[in-house]
Amino acid sequence: MIERVLAIETSCDDTSVAIVDRTGWVHSVVAASQDLDHEIYGGIVPEIAARNHSIALIPLIEEAFKKANMNWSDVQGIAVTNRPGLIGALIVGLVTAKSLSQAKHLPFLGVNHLEGHLLAPFLRDDKYAPPEDFGYPYVGLAISGGHTSLYQIKGLGDYRILGATKDDAAGECFDKFAKMAGLGFPGGVRVDQMAKTGNPEAFEFPRSMIHDDTFDMSFSGLKSSGQRMIEQLGPELVQERLPDLCASFQEAIVDVLIAKLDRAAKVFRSKRVILTGGVSANSRLRARAQEWADKKGYTLVIPPLRYCTDNAAMIGYVGALRMARGEVSSLDLGPSPQPLVTDFR
Ligand code: KG4
Ligand code: ZN
């Protein structure tokens, strides 16, 4: 029986390894950030991400065991993200998982990264546990640099995609705006910081699709509008008005996300709602979502930052549950960029 797995996540620019129980208990989670290596290019360079994963991964696996005070005899399987993500980056994790699976005579399972994000609220450690009344079904908004999608989550492997961005992801929009405004990379957290002293009503930005009766979203219009605004103002005024610009731009994204969440919770009569993915670290979004949930009487769960951003613990949890159900991948499993959620089942 699978009780505990070693998990590997290398889908984007964070190398992460964790040791996780089927109950969601995280014994250890370790990561190597590559932000500094990509910063000079103003965005993630896939080839650099893959190379860094291959350097960081084996030492991180050793560190994860050491931190958990465990060794190979304490895990019964290996979970690894095999989709979606940067192909070269995924290959590093996948090849490592396959090799270790052979060498250590352990089964391995490829896990969908998005499924990891959606079940992250169930993780637990000595500082975090989901609220007592949290469980299936719930509505989940996964918001990161690569995806912005809304789901109904009814149980393990039982997901329904309600809507998604038609173009850019919310995180990408934050990152591009930050780059154009001269804030550098990664942008989301810098816009968040800068916005703290700004006026969210100072500048007018579009909220595309906010009133349409689907769960879909669009952020490319907002991105172009941000670019136009920055060009019109010119470098000096942009510098001067940066807090107001960031607060107003951020508010447009937050308004759309909350509106879609509200609609989904209402239509699906869901009292439980989660936010997950890197953008759920945004302080304004967290505050506005909590305000909204309190007003409506919903239980809102936003996992702590270490489980919201890309991490191997969420991959380990999904992997352990699925492997306990008897699922195993074969050695011919490949990586896939496919962001579809319909392949969860
Ligand atoms: O989930 P994640 O770590 O990686 C992906 O799977 O993409 O998300 C990264 C994204 C980036 O676009 C980053 O700018 C954004 O999350 N992000 C934020 C904040 N912290 C990270 N966006 C807005 N406010 C933040 N505080
Ligand atoms: Zn992610």
PDB file of N, CA, C and O in Angstrom, residues 38-45 171-192 223 226-227 230-231 235 238-239 242 245-246 249:
ATOM      1  N   HIS A  38      16.987  34.302 -14.256  1.00  0.00           N
ATOM      2  CA  HIS A  38      16.110  34.732 -15.349  1.00  0.00           C
ATOM      3  C   HIS A  38      15.901  36.244 -15.366  1.00  0.00           C
ATOM      4  O   HIS A  38      15.496  36.800 -16.380  1.00  0.00           O
ATOM      5  N   GLU A  39      16.184  36.871 -14.228  1.00  0.00           N
ATOM      6  CA  GLU A  39      15.873  38.296 -14.080  1.00  0.00           C
ATOM      7  C   GLU A  39      16.519  39.148 -15.167  1.00  0.00           C
ATOM      8  O   GLU A  39      15.877  40.023 -15.743  1.00  0.00           O
ATOM      9  N   ILE A  40      17.784  38.855 -15.476  1.00  0.00           N
ATOM     10  CA  ILE A  40      18.472  39.688 -16.475  1.00  0.00           C
ATOM     11  C   ILE A  40      17.818  39.605 -17.851  1.00  0.00           C
ATOM     12  O   ILE A  40      17.981  40.496 -18.666  1.00  0.00           O
ATOM     13  N   TYR A  41      17.050  38.545 -18.101  1.00  0.00           N
ATOM     14  CA  TYR A  41      16.379  38.415 -19.408  1.00  0.00           C
ATOM     15  C   TYR A  41      14.945  38.954 -19.348  1.00  0.00           C
ATOM     16  O   TYR A  41      14.237  38.960 -20.340  1.00  0.00           O
ATOM     17  N   GLY A  42      14.498  39.335 -18.163  1.00  0.00           N
ATOM     18  CA  GLY A  42      13.148  39.893 -18.023  1.00  0.00           C
ATOM     19  C   GLY A  42      12.045  38.858 -18.136  1.00  0.00           C
ATOM     20  O   GLY A  42      10.874  39.191 -18.311  1.00  0.00           O
ATOM     21  N   GLY A  43      12.360  37.596 -18.064  1.00  0.00           N
ATOM     22  CA  GLY A  43      11.355  36.533 -18.139  1.00  0.00           C
ATOM     23  C   GLY A  43      12.049  35.182 -18.101  1.00  0.00           C
ATOM     24  O   GLY A  43      13.288  35.121 -18.122  1.00  0.00           O
ATOM     25  N   ILE A  44      11.240  34.119 -18.059  1.00  0.00           N
ATOM     26  CA  ILE A  44      11.828  32.777 -17.938  1.00  0.00           C
ATOM     27  C   ILE A  44      12.405  32.300 -19.276  1.00  0.00           C
ATOM     28  O   ILE A  44      11.716  32.338 -20.305  1.00  0.00           O
ATOM     29  N   VAL A  45      13.651  31.862 -19.253  1.00  0.00           N
ATOM     30  CA  VAL A  45      14.286  31.307 -20.454  1.00  0.00           C
ATOM     31  C   VAL A  45      14.260  29.779 -20.305  1.00  0.00           C
ATOM     32  O   VAL A  45      14.932  29.227 -19.431  1.00  0.00           O
ATOM     33  N   GLY A 171      -1.231  36.132 -14.089  1.00  0.00           N
ATOM     34  CA  GLY A 171       0.155  36.307 -13.639  1.00  0.00           C
ATOM     35  C   GLY A 171       1.032  36.882 -14.742  1.00  0.00           C
ATOM     36  O   GLY A 171       1.883  37.744 -14.502  1.00  0.00           O
ATOM     37  N   GLU A 172       0.775  36.411 -15.967  1.00  0.00           N
ATOM     38  CA  GLU A 172       1.545  36.910 -17.110  1.00  0.00           C
ATOM     39  C   GLU A 172       1.274  38.406 -17.291  1.00  0.00           C
ATOM     40  O   GLU A 172       2.175  39.195 -17.596  1.00  0.00           O
ATOM     41  N   CYS A 173       0.009  38.776 -17.085  1.00  0.00           N
ATOM     42  CA  CYS A 173      -0.409  40.167 -17.211  1.00  0.00           C
ATOM     43  C   CYS A 173       0.312  41.032 -16.164  1.00  0.00           C
ATOM     44  O   CYS A 173       0.840  42.104 -16.480  1.00  0.00           O
ATOM     45  N   PHE A 174       0.371  40.548 -14.931  1.00  0.00           N
ATOM     46  CA  PHE A 174       1.120  41.240 -13.875  1.00  0.00           C
ATOM     47  C   PHE A 174       2.593  41.375 -14.283  1.00  0.00           C
ATOM     48  O   PHE A 174       3.200  42.438 -14.156  1.00  0.00           O
ATOM     49  N   ASP A 175       3.164  40.269 -14.760  1.00  0.00           N
ATOM     50  CA  ASP A 175       4.594  40.256 -15.091  1.00  0.00           C
ATOM     51  C   ASP A 175       4.931  41.207 -16.235  1.00  0.00           C
ATOM     52  O   ASP A 175       5.927  41.930 -16.195  1.00  0.00           O
ATOM     53  N   LYS A 176       4.079  41.207 -17.287  1.00  0.00           N
ATOM     54  CA  LYS A 176       4.337  42.073 -18.446  1.00  0.00           C
ATOM     55  C   LYS A 176       4.207  43.546 -18.042  1.00  0.00           C
ATOM     56  O   LYS A 176       5.015  44.382 -18.436  1.00  0.00           O
ATOM     57  N   PHE A 177       3.186  43.831 -17.252  1.00  0.00           N
ATOM     58  CA  PHE A 177       2.979  45.213 -16.815  1.00  0.00           C
ATOM     59  C   PHE A 177       4.179  45.689 -15.993  1.00  0.00           C
ATOM     60  O   PHE A 177       4.688  46.800 -16.185  1.00  0.00           O
ATOM     61  N   ALA A 178       4.646  44.825 -15.108  1.00  0.00           N
ATOM     62  CA  ALA A 178       5.796  45.172 -14.261  1.00  0.00           C
ATOM     63  C   ALA A 178       7.022  45.449 -15.125  1.00  0.00           C
ATOM     64  O   ALA A 178       7.771  46.403 -14.899  1.00  0.00           O
ATOM     65  N   LYS A 179       7.195  44.625 -16.151  1.00  0.00           N
ATOM     66  CA  LYS A 179       8.357  44.784 -17.035  1.00  0.00           C
ATOM     67  C   LYS A 179       8.265  46.132 -17.768  1.00  0.00           C
ATOM     68  O   LYS A 179       9.239  46.891 -17.827  1.00  0.00           O
ATOM     69  N   MET A 180       7.059  46.429 -18.289  1.00  0.00           N
ATOM     70  CA  MET A 180       6.879  47.683 -19.032  1.00  0.00           C
ATOM     71  C   MET A 180       7.073  48.900 -18.120  1.00  0.00           C
ATOM     72  O   MET A 180       7.558  49.935 -18.546  1.00  0.00           O
ATOM     73  N   ALA A 181       6.688  48.742 -16.860  1.00  0.00           N
ATOM     74  CA  ALA A 181       6.789  49.858 -15.913  1.00  0.00           C
ATOM     75  C   ALA A 181       8.184  49.948 -15.292  1.00  0.00           C
ATOM     76  O   ALA A 181       8.426  50.767 -14.413  1.00  0.00           O
ATOM     77  N   GLY A 182       9.078  49.053 -15.725  1.00  0.00           N
ATOM     78  CA  GLY A 182      10.454  49.091 -15.235  1.00  0.00           C
ATOM     79  C   GLY A 182      10.647  48.469 -13.863  1.00  0.00           C
ATOM     80  O   GLY A 182      11.638  48.734 -13.174  1.00  0.00           O
ATOM     81  N   LEU A 183       9.694  47.623 -13.457  1.00  0.00           N
ATOM     82  CA  LEU A 183       9.804  46.998 -12.122  1.00  0.00           C
ATOM     83  C   LEU A 183      10.592  45.696 -12.130  1.00  0.00           C
ATOM     84  O   LEU A 183      10.877  45.138 -11.075  1.00  0.00           O
ATOM     85  N   GLY A 184      10.893  45.178 -13.320  1.00  0.00           N
ATOM     86  CA  GLY A 184      11.705  43.961 -13.407  1.00  0.00           C
ATOM     87  C   GLY A 184      10.916  42.673 -13.243  1.00  0.00           C
ATOM     88  O   GLY A 184       9.690  42.652 -13.328  1.00  0.00           O
ATOM     89  N   PHE A 185      11.636  41.591 -13.000  1.00  0.00           N
ATOM     90  CA  PHE A 185      11.058  40.239 -12.950  1.00  0.00           C
ATOM     91  C   PHE A 185      11.470  39.564 -11.643  1.00  0.00           C
ATOM     92  O   PHE A 185      12.619  39.739 -11.205  1.00  0.00           O
ATOM     93  N   PRO A 186      10.629  38.765 -10.987  1.00  0.00           N
ATOM     94  CA  PRO A 186       9.236  38.501 -11.337  1.00  0.00           C
ATOM     95  C   PRO A 186       8.353  39.667 -10.912  1.00  0.00           C
ATOM     96  O   PRO A 186       8.540  40.260  -9.860  1.00  0.00           O
ATOM     97  N   GLY A 187       7.382  39.985 -11.759  1.00  0.00           N
ATOM     98  CA  GLY A 187       6.679  41.248 -11.624  1.00  0.00           C
ATOM     99  C   GLY A 187       5.539  41.297 -10.625  1.00  0.00           C
ATOM    100  O   GLY A 187       5.329  42.327  -9.987  1.00  0.00           O
ATOM    101  N   GLY A 188       4.789  40.195 -10.502  1.00  0.00           N
ATOM    102  CA  GLY A 188       3.576  40.222  -9.688  1.00  0.00           C
ATOM    103  C   GLY A 188       3.816  40.758  -8.290  1.00  0.00           C
ATOM    104  O   GLY A 188       3.121  41.678  -7.828  1.00  0.00           O
ATOM    105  N   VAL A 189       4.809  40.214  -7.636  1.00  0.00           N
ATOM    106  CA  VAL A 189       5.058  40.591  -6.254  1.00  0.00           C
ATOM    107  C   VAL A 189       5.494  42.051  -6.148  1.00  0.00           C
ATOM    108  O   VAL A 189       5.156  42.754  -5.188  1.00  0.00           O
ATOM    109  N   ARG A 190       6.173  42.553  -7.190  1.00  0.00           N
ATOM    110  CA  ARG A 190       6.624  43.958  -7.159  1.00  0.00           C
ATOM    111  C   ARG A 190       5.458  44.922  -7.381  1.00  0.00           C
ATOM    112  O   ARG A 190       5.393  45.983  -6.771  1.00  0.00           O
ATOM    113  N   VAL A 191       4.535  44.543  -8.265  1.00  0.00           N
ATOM    114  CA  VAL A 191       3.338  45.367  -8.468  1.00  0.00           C
ATOM    115  C   VAL A 191       2.542  45.400  -7.158  1.00  0.00           C
ATOM    116  O   VAL A 191       2.075  46.453  -6.709  1.00  0.00           O
ATOM    117  N   ASP A 192       2.412  44.247  -6.533  1.00  0.00           N
ATOM    118  CA  ASP A 192       1.697  44.111  -5.260  1.00  0.00           C
ATOM    119  C   ASP A 192       2.294  45.076  -4.218  1.00  0.00           C
ATOM    120  O   ASP A 192       1.583  45.867  -3.589  1.00  0.00           O
ATOM    121  N   LYS A 223      -3.721  44.262 -20.639  1.00  0.00           N
ATOM    122  CA  LYS A 223      -2.268  44.342 -20.854  1.00  0.00           C
ATOM    123  C   LYS A 223      -1.943  45.456 -21.870  1.00  0.00           C
ATOM    124  O   LYS A 223      -1.066  46.289 -21.624  1.00  0.00           O
ATOM    125  N   GLY A 226      -2.522  48.833 -20.370  1.00  0.00           N
ATOM    126  CA  GLY A 226      -1.419  49.183 -19.472  1.00  0.00           C
ATOM    127  C   GLY A 226      -0.233  49.707 -20.261  1.00  0.00           C
ATOM    128  O   GLY A 226       0.390  50.711 -19.896  1.00  0.00           O
ATOM    129  N   GLN A 227       0.040  49.046 -21.387  1.00  0.00           N
ATOM    130  CA  GLN A 227       1.164  49.459 -22.230  1.00  0.00           C
ATOM    131  C   GLN A 227       0.933  50.866 -22.788  1.00  0.00           C
ATOM    132  O   GLN A 227       1.817  51.724 -22.738  1.00  0.00           O
ATOM    133  N   ILE A 230       1.352  53.523 -20.101  1.00  0.00           N
ATOM    134  CA  ILE A 230       2.769  53.744 -19.775  1.00  0.00           C
ATOM    135  C   ILE A 230       3.443  54.581 -20.867  1.00  0.00           C
ATOM    136  O   ILE A 230       4.212  55.499 -20.582  1.00  0.00           O
ATOM    137  N   GLU A 231       3.102  54.298 -22.129  1.00  0.00           N
ATOM    138  CA  GLU A 231       3.680  55.060 -23.243  1.00  0.00           C
ATOM    139  C   GLU A 231       3.212  56.518 -23.214  1.00  0.00           C
ATOM    140  O   GLU A 231       3.993  57.438 -23.415  1.00  0.00           O
ATOM    141  N   PRO A 235       8.371  58.087 -19.238  1.00  0.00           N
ATOM    142  CA  PRO A 235       9.126  57.513 -18.117  1.00  0.00           C
ATOM    143  C   PRO A 235       9.067  58.308 -16.808  1.00  0.00           C
ATOM    144  O   PRO A 235       8.935  57.727 -15.740  1.00  0.00           O
ATOM    145  N   VAL A 238       5.581  58.050 -15.207  1.00  0.00           N
ATOM    146  CA  VAL A 238       5.369  56.662 -14.789  1.00  0.00           C
ATOM    147  C   VAL A 238       6.036  56.440 -13.433  1.00  0.00           C
ATOM    148  O   VAL A 238       5.442  55.887 -12.508  1.00  0.00           O
ATOM    149  N   GLN A 239       7.261  56.910 -13.328  1.00  0.00           N
ATOM    150  CA  GLN A 239       7.993  56.775 -12.054  1.00  0.00           C
ATOM    151  C   GLN A 239       7.243  57.446 -10.910  1.00  0.00           C
ATOM    152  O   GLN A 239       7.064  56.889  -9.838  1.00  0.00           O
ATOM    153  N   LEU A 242       3.867  55.632 -10.083  1.00  0.00           N
ATOM    154  CA  LEU A 242       3.954  54.162 -10.059  1.00  0.00           C
ATOM    155  C   LEU A 242       3.006  53.490  -9.049  1.00  0.00           C
ATOM    156  O   LEU A 242       2.307  52.536  -9.405  1.00  0.00           O
ATOM    157  N   LEU A 245      -0.494  53.752 -10.485  1.00  0.00           N
ATOM    158  CA  LEU A 245      -0.603  52.915 -11.686  1.00  0.00           C
ATOM    159  C   LEU A 245      -0.747  51.445 -11.300  1.00  0.00           C
ATOM    160  O   LEU A 245      -1.616  50.726 -11.799  1.00  0.00           O
ATOM    161  N   CYS A 246       0.132  50.989 -10.398  1.00  0.00           N
ATOM    162  CA  CYS A 246       0.109  49.582  -9.991  1.00  0.00           C
ATOM    163  C   CYS A 246      -1.192  49.243  -9.267  1.00  0.00           C
ATOM    164  O   CYS A 246      -1.801  48.202  -9.516  1.00  0.00           O
ATOM    165  N   PHE A 249      -4.053  49.116 -11.866  1.00  0.00           N
ATOM    166  CA  PHE A 249      -3.921  47.949 -12.753  1.00  0.00           C
ATOM    167  C   PHE A 249      -4.294  46.672 -11.993  1.00  0.00           C
ATOM    168  O   PHE A 249      -5.061  45.841 -12.466  1.00  0.00           O
TER     169      PHE A 249
END
